[in-house]
Short mmCIF file of C-alpha atoms in Angstrom, two decimals:
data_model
loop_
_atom_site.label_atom_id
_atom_site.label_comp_id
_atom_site.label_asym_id
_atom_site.label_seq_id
_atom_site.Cartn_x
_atom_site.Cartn_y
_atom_site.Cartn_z
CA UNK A 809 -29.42 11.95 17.02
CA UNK A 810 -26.24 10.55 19.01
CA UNK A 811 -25.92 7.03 18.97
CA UNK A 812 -23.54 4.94 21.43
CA UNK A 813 -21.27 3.30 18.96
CA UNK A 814 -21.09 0.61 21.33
CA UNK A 815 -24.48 0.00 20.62
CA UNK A 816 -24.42 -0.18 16.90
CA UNK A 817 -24.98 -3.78 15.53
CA UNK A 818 -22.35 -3.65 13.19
CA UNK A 819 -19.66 -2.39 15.92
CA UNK A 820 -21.15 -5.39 17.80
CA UNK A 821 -20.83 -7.82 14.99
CA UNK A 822 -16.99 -6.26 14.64
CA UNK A 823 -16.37 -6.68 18.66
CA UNK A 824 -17.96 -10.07 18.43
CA UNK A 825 -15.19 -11.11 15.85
CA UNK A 826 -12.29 -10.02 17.86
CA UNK A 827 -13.62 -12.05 21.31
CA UNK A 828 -14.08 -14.92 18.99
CA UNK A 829 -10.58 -15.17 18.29
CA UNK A 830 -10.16 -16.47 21.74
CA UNK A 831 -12.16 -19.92 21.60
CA UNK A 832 -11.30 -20.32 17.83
CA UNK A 833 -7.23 -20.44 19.34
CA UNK A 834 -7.99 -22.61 22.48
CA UNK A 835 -9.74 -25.37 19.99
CA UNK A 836 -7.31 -25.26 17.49
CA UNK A 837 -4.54 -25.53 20.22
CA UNK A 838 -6.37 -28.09 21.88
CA UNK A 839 -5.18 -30.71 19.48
CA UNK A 840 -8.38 -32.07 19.19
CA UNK A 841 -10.04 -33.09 15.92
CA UNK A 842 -13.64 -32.48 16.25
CA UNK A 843 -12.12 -29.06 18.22
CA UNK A 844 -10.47 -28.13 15.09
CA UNK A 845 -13.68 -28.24 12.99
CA UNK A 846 -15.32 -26.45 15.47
CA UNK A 847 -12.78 -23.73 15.52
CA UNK A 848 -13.12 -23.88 11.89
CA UNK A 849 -16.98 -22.98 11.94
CA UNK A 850 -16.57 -20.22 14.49
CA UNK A 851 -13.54 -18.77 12.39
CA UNK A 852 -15.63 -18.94 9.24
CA UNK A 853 -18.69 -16.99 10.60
CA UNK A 854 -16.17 -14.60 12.32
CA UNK A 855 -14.68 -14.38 8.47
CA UNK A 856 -17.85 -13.87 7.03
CA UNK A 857 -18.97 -11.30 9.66
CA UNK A 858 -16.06 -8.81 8.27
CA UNK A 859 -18.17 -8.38 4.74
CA UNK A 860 -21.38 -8.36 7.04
CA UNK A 861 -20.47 -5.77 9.17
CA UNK A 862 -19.23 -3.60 6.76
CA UNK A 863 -22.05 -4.49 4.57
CA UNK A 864 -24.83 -3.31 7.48
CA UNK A 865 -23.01 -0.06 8.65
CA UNK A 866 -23.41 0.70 4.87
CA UNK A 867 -26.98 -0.74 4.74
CA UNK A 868 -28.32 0.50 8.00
CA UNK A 869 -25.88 4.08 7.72
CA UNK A 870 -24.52 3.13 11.17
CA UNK A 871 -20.76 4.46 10.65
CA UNK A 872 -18.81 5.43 13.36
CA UNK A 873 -15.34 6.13 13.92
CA UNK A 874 -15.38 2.94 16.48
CA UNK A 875 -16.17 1.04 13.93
CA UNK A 876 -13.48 2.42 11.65
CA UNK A 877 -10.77 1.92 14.01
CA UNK A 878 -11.69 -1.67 15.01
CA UNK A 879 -12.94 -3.49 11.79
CA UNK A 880 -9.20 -3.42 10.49
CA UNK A 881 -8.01 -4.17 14.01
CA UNK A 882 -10.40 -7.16 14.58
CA UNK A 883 -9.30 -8.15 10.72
CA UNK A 884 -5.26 -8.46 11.78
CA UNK A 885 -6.06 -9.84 14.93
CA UNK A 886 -8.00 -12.78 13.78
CA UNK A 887 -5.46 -13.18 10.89
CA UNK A 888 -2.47 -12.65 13.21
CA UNK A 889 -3.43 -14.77 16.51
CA UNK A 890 -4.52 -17.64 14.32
CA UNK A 891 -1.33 -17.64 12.28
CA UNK A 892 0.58 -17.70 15.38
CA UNK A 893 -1.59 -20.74 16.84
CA UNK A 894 -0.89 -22.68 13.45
CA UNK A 895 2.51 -21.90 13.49
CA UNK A 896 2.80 -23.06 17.33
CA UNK A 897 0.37 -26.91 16.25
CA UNK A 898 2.41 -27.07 12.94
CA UNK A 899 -0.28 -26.52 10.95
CA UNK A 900 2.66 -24.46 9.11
CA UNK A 901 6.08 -25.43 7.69
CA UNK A 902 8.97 -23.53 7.40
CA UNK A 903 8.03 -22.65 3.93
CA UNK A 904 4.63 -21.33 4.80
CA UNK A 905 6.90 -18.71 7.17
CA UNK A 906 7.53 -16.85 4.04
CA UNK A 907 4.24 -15.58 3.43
CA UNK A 908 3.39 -15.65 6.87
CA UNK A 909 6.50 -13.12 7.07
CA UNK A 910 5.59 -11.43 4.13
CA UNK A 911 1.65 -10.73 6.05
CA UNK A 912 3.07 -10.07 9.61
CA UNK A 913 5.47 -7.64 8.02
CA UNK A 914 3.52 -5.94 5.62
CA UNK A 915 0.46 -5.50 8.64
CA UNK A 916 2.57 -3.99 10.98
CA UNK A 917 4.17 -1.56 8.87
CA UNK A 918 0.97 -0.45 6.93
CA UNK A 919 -0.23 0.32 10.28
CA UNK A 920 2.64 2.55 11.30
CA UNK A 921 2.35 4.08 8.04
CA UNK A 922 -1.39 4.83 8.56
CA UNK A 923 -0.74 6.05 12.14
CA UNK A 924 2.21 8.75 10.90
CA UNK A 925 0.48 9.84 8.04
CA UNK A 926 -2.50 10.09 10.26
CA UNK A 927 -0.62 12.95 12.16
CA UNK A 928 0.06 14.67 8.97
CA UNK A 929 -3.89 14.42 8.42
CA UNK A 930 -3.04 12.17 5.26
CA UNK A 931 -5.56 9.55 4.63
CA UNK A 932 -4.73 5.94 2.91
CA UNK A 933 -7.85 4.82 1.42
CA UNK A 934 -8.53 1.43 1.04
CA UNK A 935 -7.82 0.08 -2.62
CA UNK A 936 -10.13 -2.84 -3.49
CA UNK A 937 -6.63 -5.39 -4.12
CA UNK A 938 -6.69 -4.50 -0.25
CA UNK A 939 -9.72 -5.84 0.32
CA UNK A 940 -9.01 -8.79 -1.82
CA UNK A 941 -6.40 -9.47 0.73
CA UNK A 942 -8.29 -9.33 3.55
CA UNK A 943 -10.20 -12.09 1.58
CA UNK A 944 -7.50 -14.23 0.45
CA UNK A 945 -5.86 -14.43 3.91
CA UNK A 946 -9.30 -15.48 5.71
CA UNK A 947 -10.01 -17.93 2.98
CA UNK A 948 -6.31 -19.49 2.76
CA UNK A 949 -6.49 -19.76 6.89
CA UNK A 950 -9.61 -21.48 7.12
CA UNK A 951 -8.46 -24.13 4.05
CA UNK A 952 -5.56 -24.56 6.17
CA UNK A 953 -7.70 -25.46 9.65
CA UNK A 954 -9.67 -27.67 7.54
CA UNK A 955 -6.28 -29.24 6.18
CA UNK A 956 -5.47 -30.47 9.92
CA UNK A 957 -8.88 -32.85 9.51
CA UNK A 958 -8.83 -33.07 5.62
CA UNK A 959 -5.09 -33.28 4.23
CA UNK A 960 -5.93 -33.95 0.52
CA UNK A 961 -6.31 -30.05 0.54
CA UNK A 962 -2.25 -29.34 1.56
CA UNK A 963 -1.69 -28.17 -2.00
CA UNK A 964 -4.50 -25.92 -2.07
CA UNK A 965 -3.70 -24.12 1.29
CA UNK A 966 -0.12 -23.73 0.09
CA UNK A 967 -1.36 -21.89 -2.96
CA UNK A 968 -3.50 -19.75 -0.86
CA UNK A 969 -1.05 -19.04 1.45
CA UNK A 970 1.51 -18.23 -1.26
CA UNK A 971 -1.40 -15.96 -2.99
CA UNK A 972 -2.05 -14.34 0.49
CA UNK A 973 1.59 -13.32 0.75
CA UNK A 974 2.23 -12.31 -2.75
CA UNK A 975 -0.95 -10.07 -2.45
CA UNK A 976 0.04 -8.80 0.61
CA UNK A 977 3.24 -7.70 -0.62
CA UNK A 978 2.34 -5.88 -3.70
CA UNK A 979 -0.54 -3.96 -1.37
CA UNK A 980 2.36 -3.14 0.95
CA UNK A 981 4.14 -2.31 -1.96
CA UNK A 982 1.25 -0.04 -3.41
CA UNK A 983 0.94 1.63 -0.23
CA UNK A 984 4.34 2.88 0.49
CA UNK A 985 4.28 4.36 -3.26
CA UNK A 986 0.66 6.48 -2.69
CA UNK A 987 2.48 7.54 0.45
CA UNK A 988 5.82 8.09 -0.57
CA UNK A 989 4.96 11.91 -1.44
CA UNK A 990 4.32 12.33 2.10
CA UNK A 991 7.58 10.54 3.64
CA UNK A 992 9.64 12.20 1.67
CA UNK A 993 9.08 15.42 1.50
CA UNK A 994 7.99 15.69 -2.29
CA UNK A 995 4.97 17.54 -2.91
CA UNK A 996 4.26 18.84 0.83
#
């Protein structure tokens, strides 16, 4: 049986995350408090639906390559945009730009490295410290939207934020090894 992926509910939940990236900026943007923990409800369930999309495609066996493509896409879009738009309120300080550079760098160039060894028909798979990423990034982001209405928790979003980039790095770093073979021309 063909199935539109469109019409999949987990590719739904997935395109559902992306478009919510849109209000979830405006609010926080919007400078407004009781905006802020509404962006911070929104970004949570659009967090939480990246394990429950997943989670149903397995559940339900509605895979598609649609889905494949756009679950990491909608995961470094929500991650990205709303680093930008706490970067741009000063949710951030100059010292959160190191892990912040440490995820923007390592996001892009995973992705290039997935898209050229794609040509080559060589597949990445995702490790599970990946996934723990993904995790640690969402978490540490929504900590630090809370920490605009609730600044007790400053030390706690710098840790996560730290964690994030650390993580992030030694993925990166874990990456570019399991593809190194491939770049290089060793064992081709």
């Amino acid at each position: 049986m063909n199935r539109n992926p469109l019409l999949l509910v987990p590719n739904i939940i997935t395109i559902a995350r992306i478009l919510a990236i849109i209000p979830i900026v405006a609010m926080v943007m919007s400078g407004d408090p009781t905006l802020r923990i509404v962006a911070l409800v929104l970004y949570v369930l659009a967090a939480v639906s990246d394990y429950l999309d997943g989670y149903l495609a397995r559940a339900w066996d509605q895979y598609s390559d649609l889905g494949r493509m756009l679950d990491p896409i909608a995961d470094k879009l929500l991650v990205g945009i709303l680093i930008a738009a706490l970067a741009w309120d000063g949710s951030l300080s100059a010292w959160d730009m190191i892990p912040v550079t440490a995820i923007y760098f390592r996001e892009f160039f995973i992705s290039g490295l997935r898209e050229f060894l794609g040509n080559k028909t060589v597949v990445l798979p995702v490790s599970q410290l990946a996934k723990w990423k993904t995790t640690i990034q969402l978490v540490a982001l929504a900590v630090i939207l809370l920490e605009g209405v609730v600044p007790a928790v400053v030390l706690l979003s710098d840790i996560l934020l730290w964690a994030a980039g650390i993580i992030t790095l030694i993925t990166g770093w874990n990456y570019l090894r399991a593809s190194w073979p491939h770049l290089s021309g060793i064992g081709r």
